[in-house]
């Protein structure tokens, strides 16, 4: 989680987000109750909201101090998909990347399709079943703020083991990999042009049976314990209590609809 460190955070230039394939550039949530979900995250992170592309149906962009940080959309009433935060990985050409996903054993569930003038997108899953998005920027380059309180700080794939799925992401996005494999720790850092951008954590039998392999989004907060208390006050619940990790204090929580995410106060 090197990129998450430092409460001052980081603000990406449009060129960095647009032109570096593989970089996590957006995170989006599809929920059943759009208004209630906005109220939850607005109260928790101080987000305000603006309408997103009409092509995506009921959809809003979360704003932090005037900067776009995340998206929230509404699922149709008859769709009973797992409610989860989904990271989007940057691509110069979604169609080419989608073909690479298929060729390397993954699946394309949605798209590729245009999101108005914002860009072009697809929703994919890797060979272990973990869902992620692919984003080709046009007018919308993605998340403008990283690592500041209320903004995304990191994305980590929780899967059974890193070897196979790591090769998939390396083949599709060209990541450089830095592995830490020991008898009790299976961890892979994904790098773009030498910069850590995401990680893969092999947790073996500890992988939740009800969720399977999945991406976890970390959101920076000023105080993890206070944020956890606020989550419960707002109708969410705690999945893993606050604890000290390698890169700072963290807690894994879920919103009222069950979407899991991790709160982090990164080490300076």
Tab-separated table of C-alpha atoms in Angstrom:
chain	number	residue	atom	x	y	z
A	1	UNK	CA	0.000	0.000	0.000
A	2	UNK	CA	2.850	2.360	-0.705
A	3	UNK	CA	0.628	4.649	-2.749
A	4	UNK	CA	-1.770	5.087	0.163
A	5	UNK	CA	0.808	6.433	2.557
A	6	UNK	CA	0.673	9.995	3.758
A	7	UNK	CA	-2.470	11.769	4.871
A	8	UNK	CA	-1.719	14.622	2.499
A	9	UNK	CA	-2.655	12.272	-0.336
A	10	UNK	CA	-1.967	12.634	-4.005
A	11	UNK	CA	-3.682	14.398	-6.873
A	12	UNK	CA	-3.212	12.855	-10.290
A	13	UNK	CA	-2.789	14.851	-13.470
A	14	UNK	CA	-5.160	13.965	-16.283
A	15	UNK	CA	-2.277	12.664	-18.398
A	16	UNK	CA	-1.096	10.275	-15.689
A	17	UNK	CA	-4.549	8.755	-15.277
A	18	UNK	CA	-5.338	8.694	-18.986
A	19	UNK	CA	-2.122	7.294	-20.411
A	20	UNK	CA	-0.954	4.643	-17.953
A	21	UNK	CA	-2.755	1.351	-18.676
A	22	UNK	CA	-3.308	-0.784	-15.598
A	23	UNK	CA	-3.496	2.105	-13.153
A	24	UNK	CA	-6.636	1.978	-10.956
A	25	UNK	CA	-8.404	5.110	-12.150
A	26	UNK	CA	-11.952	4.891	-10.783
A	27	UNK	CA	-14.092	2.992	-8.304
A	28	UNK	CA	-17.820	2.481	-8.639
A	29	UNK	CA	-20.659	0.975	-6.631
A	30	UNK	CA	-23.983	-0.332	-7.920
A	31	UNK	CA	-26.642	-0.315	-5.192
A	32	UNK	CA	-30.406	-0.779	-4.953
A	33	UNK	CA	-31.168	2.397	-3.003
A	34	UNK	CA	-29.329	5.228	-4.700
A	35	UNK	CA	-30.646	7.997	-2.414
A	36	UNK	CA	-29.964	6.060	0.797
A	37	UNK	CA	-26.500	5.078	-0.425
A	38	UNK	CA	-25.664	8.713	-1.167
A	39	UNK	CA	-26.798	9.672	2.325
A	40	UNK	CA	-24.574	6.996	3.889
A	41	UNK	CA	-21.379	7.866	2.031
A	42	UNK	CA	-22.074	11.580	2.081
A	43	UNK	CA	-22.323	11.467	5.868
A	44	UNK	CA	-19.302	9.172	6.232
A	45	UNK	CA	-16.850	10.787	3.807
A	46	UNK	CA	-18.280	14.272	3.257
A	47	UNK	CA	-19.073	13.523	-0.377
A	48	UNK	CA	-21.343	15.669	-2.495
A	49	UNK	CA	-22.867	14.346	-5.709
A	50	UNK	CA	-23.323	15.322	-9.338
A	51	UNK	CA	-25.246	13.459	-12.079
A	52	UNK	CA	-23.212	11.038	-14.181
A	53	UNK	CA	-23.653	9.908	-17.821
A	54	UNK	CA	-27.290	9.250	-18.735
A	55	UNK	CA	-26.215	6.118	-20.617
A	56	UNK	CA	-25.445	4.483	-17.258
A	57	UNK	CA	-28.990	4.984	-15.959
A	58	UNK	CA	-29.435	6.472	-12.475
A	59	UNK	CA	-25.811	7.271	-11.665
A	60	UNK	CA	-23.974	9.951	-9.702
A	61	UNK	CA	-20.378	10.976	-9.255
A	62	UNK	CA	-19.134	11.535	-5.725
A	63	UNK	CA	-17.240	14.794	-5.259
A	64	UNK	CA	-14.705	15.594	-2.547
A	65	UNK	CA	-13.902	19.306	-2.321
A	66	UNK	CA	-15.001	19.669	-5.939
A	67	UNK	CA	-12.929	16.723	-7.207
A	68	UNK	CA	-14.417	13.470	-8.551
A	69	UNK	CA	-13.511	10.467	-6.419
A	70	UNK	CA	-16.062	7.683	-7.056
A	71	UNK	CA	-19.312	6.711	-8.763
A	72	UNK	CA	-22.569	5.253	-7.443
A	73	UNK	CA	-25.258	3.785	-9.654
A	74	UNK	CA	-28.618	2.138	-9.098
A	75	UNK	CA	-29.308	-1.488	-9.919
A	76	UNK	CA	-32.631	-2.341	-11.575
A	77	UNK	CA	-35.123	-3.775	-9.048
A	78	UNK	CA	-34.999	-7.233	-10.638
A	79	UNK	CA	-31.207	-7.503	-10.488
A	80	UNK	CA	-29.969	-9.370	-7.441
A	81	UNK	CA	-26.218	-9.083	-7.950
A	82	UNK	CA	-23.766	-8.841	-5.044
A	83	UNK	CA	-23.402	-5.228	-3.919
A	84	UNK	CA	-19.702	-4.421	-4.150
A	85	UNK	CA	-17.237	-1.666	-4.897
A	86	UNK	CA	-15.570	-2.258	-8.274
A	87	UNK	CA	-12.203	-0.751	-9.249
A	88	UNK	CA	-11.640	0.306	-12.855
A	89	UNK	CA	-8.240	-0.197	-14.460
A	90	UNK	CA	-7.112	2.269	-17.111
A	91	UNK	CA	-6.796	1.208	-20.741
A	92	UNK	CA	-5.831	3.014	-23.932
A	93	UNK	CA	-8.234	0.755	-25.853
A	94	UNK	CA	-11.003	-1.071	-23.990
A	95	UNK	CA	-11.805	-3.305	-26.940
A	96	UNK	CA	-8.243	-4.559	-27.203
A	97	UNK	CA	-8.011	-5.048	-23.429
A	98	UNK	CA	-11.333	-6.919	-23.376
A	99	UNK	CA	-10.036	-9.286	-26.033
A	100	UNK	CA	-6.882	-9.834	-23.967
A	101	UNK	CA	-9.050	-10.636	-20.928
A	102	UNK	CA	-10.880	-13.317	-22.903
A	103	UNK	CA	-7.674	-14.701	-24.393
A	104	UNK	CA	-6.083	-15.024	-20.939
A	105	UNK	CA	-8.985	-16.903	-19.362
A	106	UNK	CA	-11.097	-14.065	-18.008
A	107	UNK	CA	-14.675	-13.093	-18.859
A	108	UNK	CA	-16.307	-9.908	-20.128
A	109	UNK	CA	-19.690	-9.471	-18.468
A	110	UNK	CA	-20.664	-6.020	-19.748
A	111	UNK	CA	-19.523	-4.100	-22.819
A	112	UNK	CA	-17.341	-2.770	-24.165
A	113	UNK	CA	-19.729	0.163	-24.425
A	114	UNK	CA	-19.646	3.941	-24.566
A	115	UNK	CA	-20.546	5.987	-21.488
A	116	UNK	CA	-21.575	9.069	-23.428
A	117	UNK	CA	-18.730	11.525	-23.864
A	118	UNK	CA	-17.124	10.355	-20.623
A	119	UNK	CA	-15.298	7.366	-22.078
A	120	UNK	CA	-15.643	3.715	-22.981
A	121	UNK	CA	-15.903	0.873	-20.470
A	122	UNK	CA	-16.278	-2.831	-19.841
A	123	UNK	CA	-16.883	-4.991	-16.785
A	124	UNK	CA	-14.716	-8.089	-16.564
A	125	UNK	CA	-13.867	-10.923	-14.215
A	126	UNK	CA	-10.510	-12.632	-13.838
A	127	UNK	CA	-10.067	-16.435	-13.918
A	128	UNK	CA	-10.769	-16.627	-10.168
A	129	UNK	CA	-14.075	-14.772	-10.599
A	130	UNK	CA	-13.073	-11.392	-9.156
A	131	UNK	CA	-14.896	-8.537	-10.906
A	132	UNK	CA	-13.152	-5.391	-12.127
A	133	UNK	CA	-13.821	-2.617	-14.612
A	134	UNK	CA	-11.837	-1.367	-17.585
A	135	UNK	CA	-11.920	2.336	-18.413
A	136	UNK	CA	-10.815	4.159	-21.557
A	137	UNK	CA	-10.915	7.837	-20.689
A	138	UNK	CA	-12.369	10.560	-22.873
A	139	UNK	CA	-13.822	13.582	-21.038
A	140	UNK	CA	-13.855	11.707	-17.721
A	141	UNK	CA	-10.307	10.751	-16.773
A	142	UNK	CA	-11.212	9.177	-13.433
A	143	UNK	CA	-10.531	9.728	-9.756
A	144	UNK	CA	-8.779	13.056	-9.217
A	145	UNK	CA	-7.746	12.592	-5.570
A	146	UNK	CA	-6.018	9.632	-3.926
A	147	UNK	CA	-5.038	9.036	-0.338
A	148	UNK	CA	-6.719	12.093	1.179
A	149	UNK	CA	-9.449	11.558	3.813
A	150	UNK	CA	-12.619	10.617	1.945
A	151	UNK	CA	-10.789	9.448	-1.177
A	152	UNK	CA	-9.666	6.014	-2.397
A	153	UNK	CA	-6.224	5.067	-1.124
A	154	UNK	CA	-5.564	1.558	-2.483
A	155	UNK	CA	-7.082	-1.474	-4.218
A	156	UNK	CA	-6.256	-5.057	-3.263
A	157	UNK	CA	-7.378	-8.324	-4.803
A	158	UNK	CA	-8.191	-11.018	-2.259
A	159	UNK	CA	-7.891	-14.417	-3.884
A	160	UNK	CA	-6.938	-17.997	-3.037
A	161	UNK	CA	-3.367	-17.796	-4.376
A	162	UNK	CA	-1.388	-15.181	-6.276
A	163	UNK	CA	0.566	-17.210	-8.836
A	164	UNK	CA	-2.123	-17.949	-11.421
A	165	UNK	CA	-4.170	-14.774	-11.141
A	166	UNK	CA	-1.038	-12.646	-10.988
A	167	UNK	CA	0.029	-13.998	-14.383
A	168	UNK	CA	-3.401	-13.061	-15.756
A	169	UNK	CA	-3.137	-9.403	-14.722
A	170	UNK	CA	0.469	-9.216	-15.859
A	171	UNK	CA	-0.468	-10.579	-19.295
A	172	UNK	CA	-3.476	-8.271	-19.719
A	173	UNK	CA	-2.064	-5.029	-18.291
A	174	UNK	CA	1.703	-5.502	-18.434
A	175	UNK	CA	2.258	-5.115	-14.701
A	176	UNK	CA	5.663	-5.515	-13.156
A	177	UNK	CA	5.339	-7.829	-10.159
A	178	UNK	CA	7.023	-7.875	-6.770
A	179	UNK	CA	6.221	-11.071	-4.905
A	180	UNK	CA	6.496	-11.928	-1.226
A	181	UNK	CA	5.855	-15.641	-0.823
A	182	UNK	CA	6.596	-17.518	2.381
A	183	UNK	CA	5.057	-20.374	4.320
A	184	UNK	CA	2.379	-18.101	5.776
A	185	UNK	CA	2.278	-15.054	3.477
A	186	UNK	CA	1.394	-14.913	-0.224
A	187	UNK	CA	1.439	-11.311	-1.459
A	188	UNK	CA	2.070	-9.632	-4.782
A	189	UNK	CA	2.519	-5.925	-5.502
A	190	UNK	CA	1.521	-4.774	-8.980
A	191	UNK	CA	3.612	-1.949	-10.416
A	192	UNK	CA	3.215	0.356	-13.404
A	193	UNK	CA	6.423	1.994	-14.596
A	194	UNK	CA	8.015	1.082	-11.271
A	195	UNK	CA	5.216	2.604	-9.189
A	196	UNK	CA	3.107	0.398	-6.875
A	197	UNK	CA	-0.553	0.704	-7.925
A	198	UNK	CA	-2.361	-2.343	-6.461
A	199	UNK	CA	-1.784	-5.646	-4.726
A	200	UNK	CA	-2.872	-9.276	-4.808
A	201	UNK	CA	-3.207	-11.141	-1.511
A	202	UNK	CA	-3.490	-14.916	-1.552
A	203	UNK	CA	-5.415	-15.911	1.560
A	204	UNK	CA	-5.999	-19.619	0.832
A	205	UNK	CA	-8.839	-21.177	2.783
A	206	UNK	CA	-9.511	-17.860	4.534
A	207	UNK	CA	-11.209	-16.584	1.370
A	208	UNK	CA	-14.867	-15.911	2.278
A	209	UNK	CA	-17.066	-18.635	0.817
A	210	UNK	CA	-19.987	-16.269	0.340
A	211	UNK	CA	-17.919	-13.822	-1.718
A	212	UNK	CA	-15.097	-15.741	-3.339
A	213	UNK	CA	-12.222	-13.824	-4.899
A	214	UNK	CA	-12.888	-10.084	-4.904
A	215	UNK	CA	-11.293	-6.666	-5.106
A	216	UNK	CA	-11.244	-4.568	-1.942
A	217	UNK	CA	-11.164	-0.772	-2.068
A	218	UNK	CA	-9.433	1.140	0.732
A	219	UNK	CA	-10.674	4.639	1.600
A	220	UNK	CA	-8.450	6.987	3.574
A	221	UNK	CA	-9.869	8.471	6.790
A	222	UNK	CA	-8.435	10.823	9.394
A	223	UNK	CA	-9.328	8.465	12.282
A	224	UNK	CA	-10.245	4.816	11.705
A	225	UNK	CA	-11.919	4.284	15.080
A	226	UNK	CA	-14.129	7.338	14.701
A	227	UNK	CA	-15.016	6.299	11.141
A	228	UNK	CA	-15.962	2.789	12.299
A	229	UNK	CA	-18.251	4.261	14.934
A	230	UNK	CA	-19.802	6.502	12.289
A	231	UNK	CA	-20.383	3.517	9.985
A	232	UNK	CA	-22.422	1.738	12.646
A	233	UNK	CA	-24.351	4.909	13.479
A	234	UNK	CA	-25.308	5.197	9.811
A	235	UNK	CA	-26.605	1.611	9.604
A	236	UNK	CA	-23.497	-0.177	8.349
A	237	UNK	CA	-21.633	-2.898	10.189
A	238	UNK	CA	-18.106	-3.995	11.031
A	239	UNK	CA	-16.582	-7.010	9.262
A	240	UNK	CA	-13.084	-6.794	10.771
A	241	UNK	CA	-12.502	-4.477	13.757
A	242	UNK	CA	-9.907	-1.732	13.725
A	243	UNK	CA	-6.375	-3.057	13.935
A	244	UNK	CA	-2.819	-2.047	13.150
A	245	UNK	CA	-1.546	-3.388	9.841
A	246	UNK	CA	1.714	-3.092	7.960
A	247	UNK	CA	0.772	0.205	6.357
A	248	UNK	CA	-1.390	1.814	9.018
A	249	UNK	CA	-4.538	1.361	11.049
A	250	UNK	CA	-7.324	-0.398	9.134
A	251	UNK	CA	-10.855	-1.724	9.606
A	252	UNK	CA	-13.074	-3.558	7.142
A	253	UNK	CA	-16.716	-2.507	7.174
A	254	UNK	CA	-19.851	-2.754	5.057
A	255	UNK	CA	-22.517	-0.232	4.120
A	256	UNK	CA	-26.215	-0.880	4.877
A	257	UNK	CA	-26.624	-2.876	1.637
A	258	UNK	CA	-23.591	-5.029	2.409
A	259	UNK	CA	-20.915	-3.488	0.151
A	260	UNK	CA	-17.582	-4.128	1.878
A	261	UNK	CA	-14.722	-1.650	1.955
A	262	UNK	CA	-11.711	-0.948	4.141
A	263	UNK	CA	-11.048	2.216	6.121
A	264	UNK	CA	-7.374	3.108	6.440
A	265	UNK	CA	-5.333	5.721	8.227
A	266	UNK	CA	-2.088	5.312	6.307
A	267	UNK	CA	1.334	5.551	7.839
A	268	UNK	CA	3.052	8.842	7.117
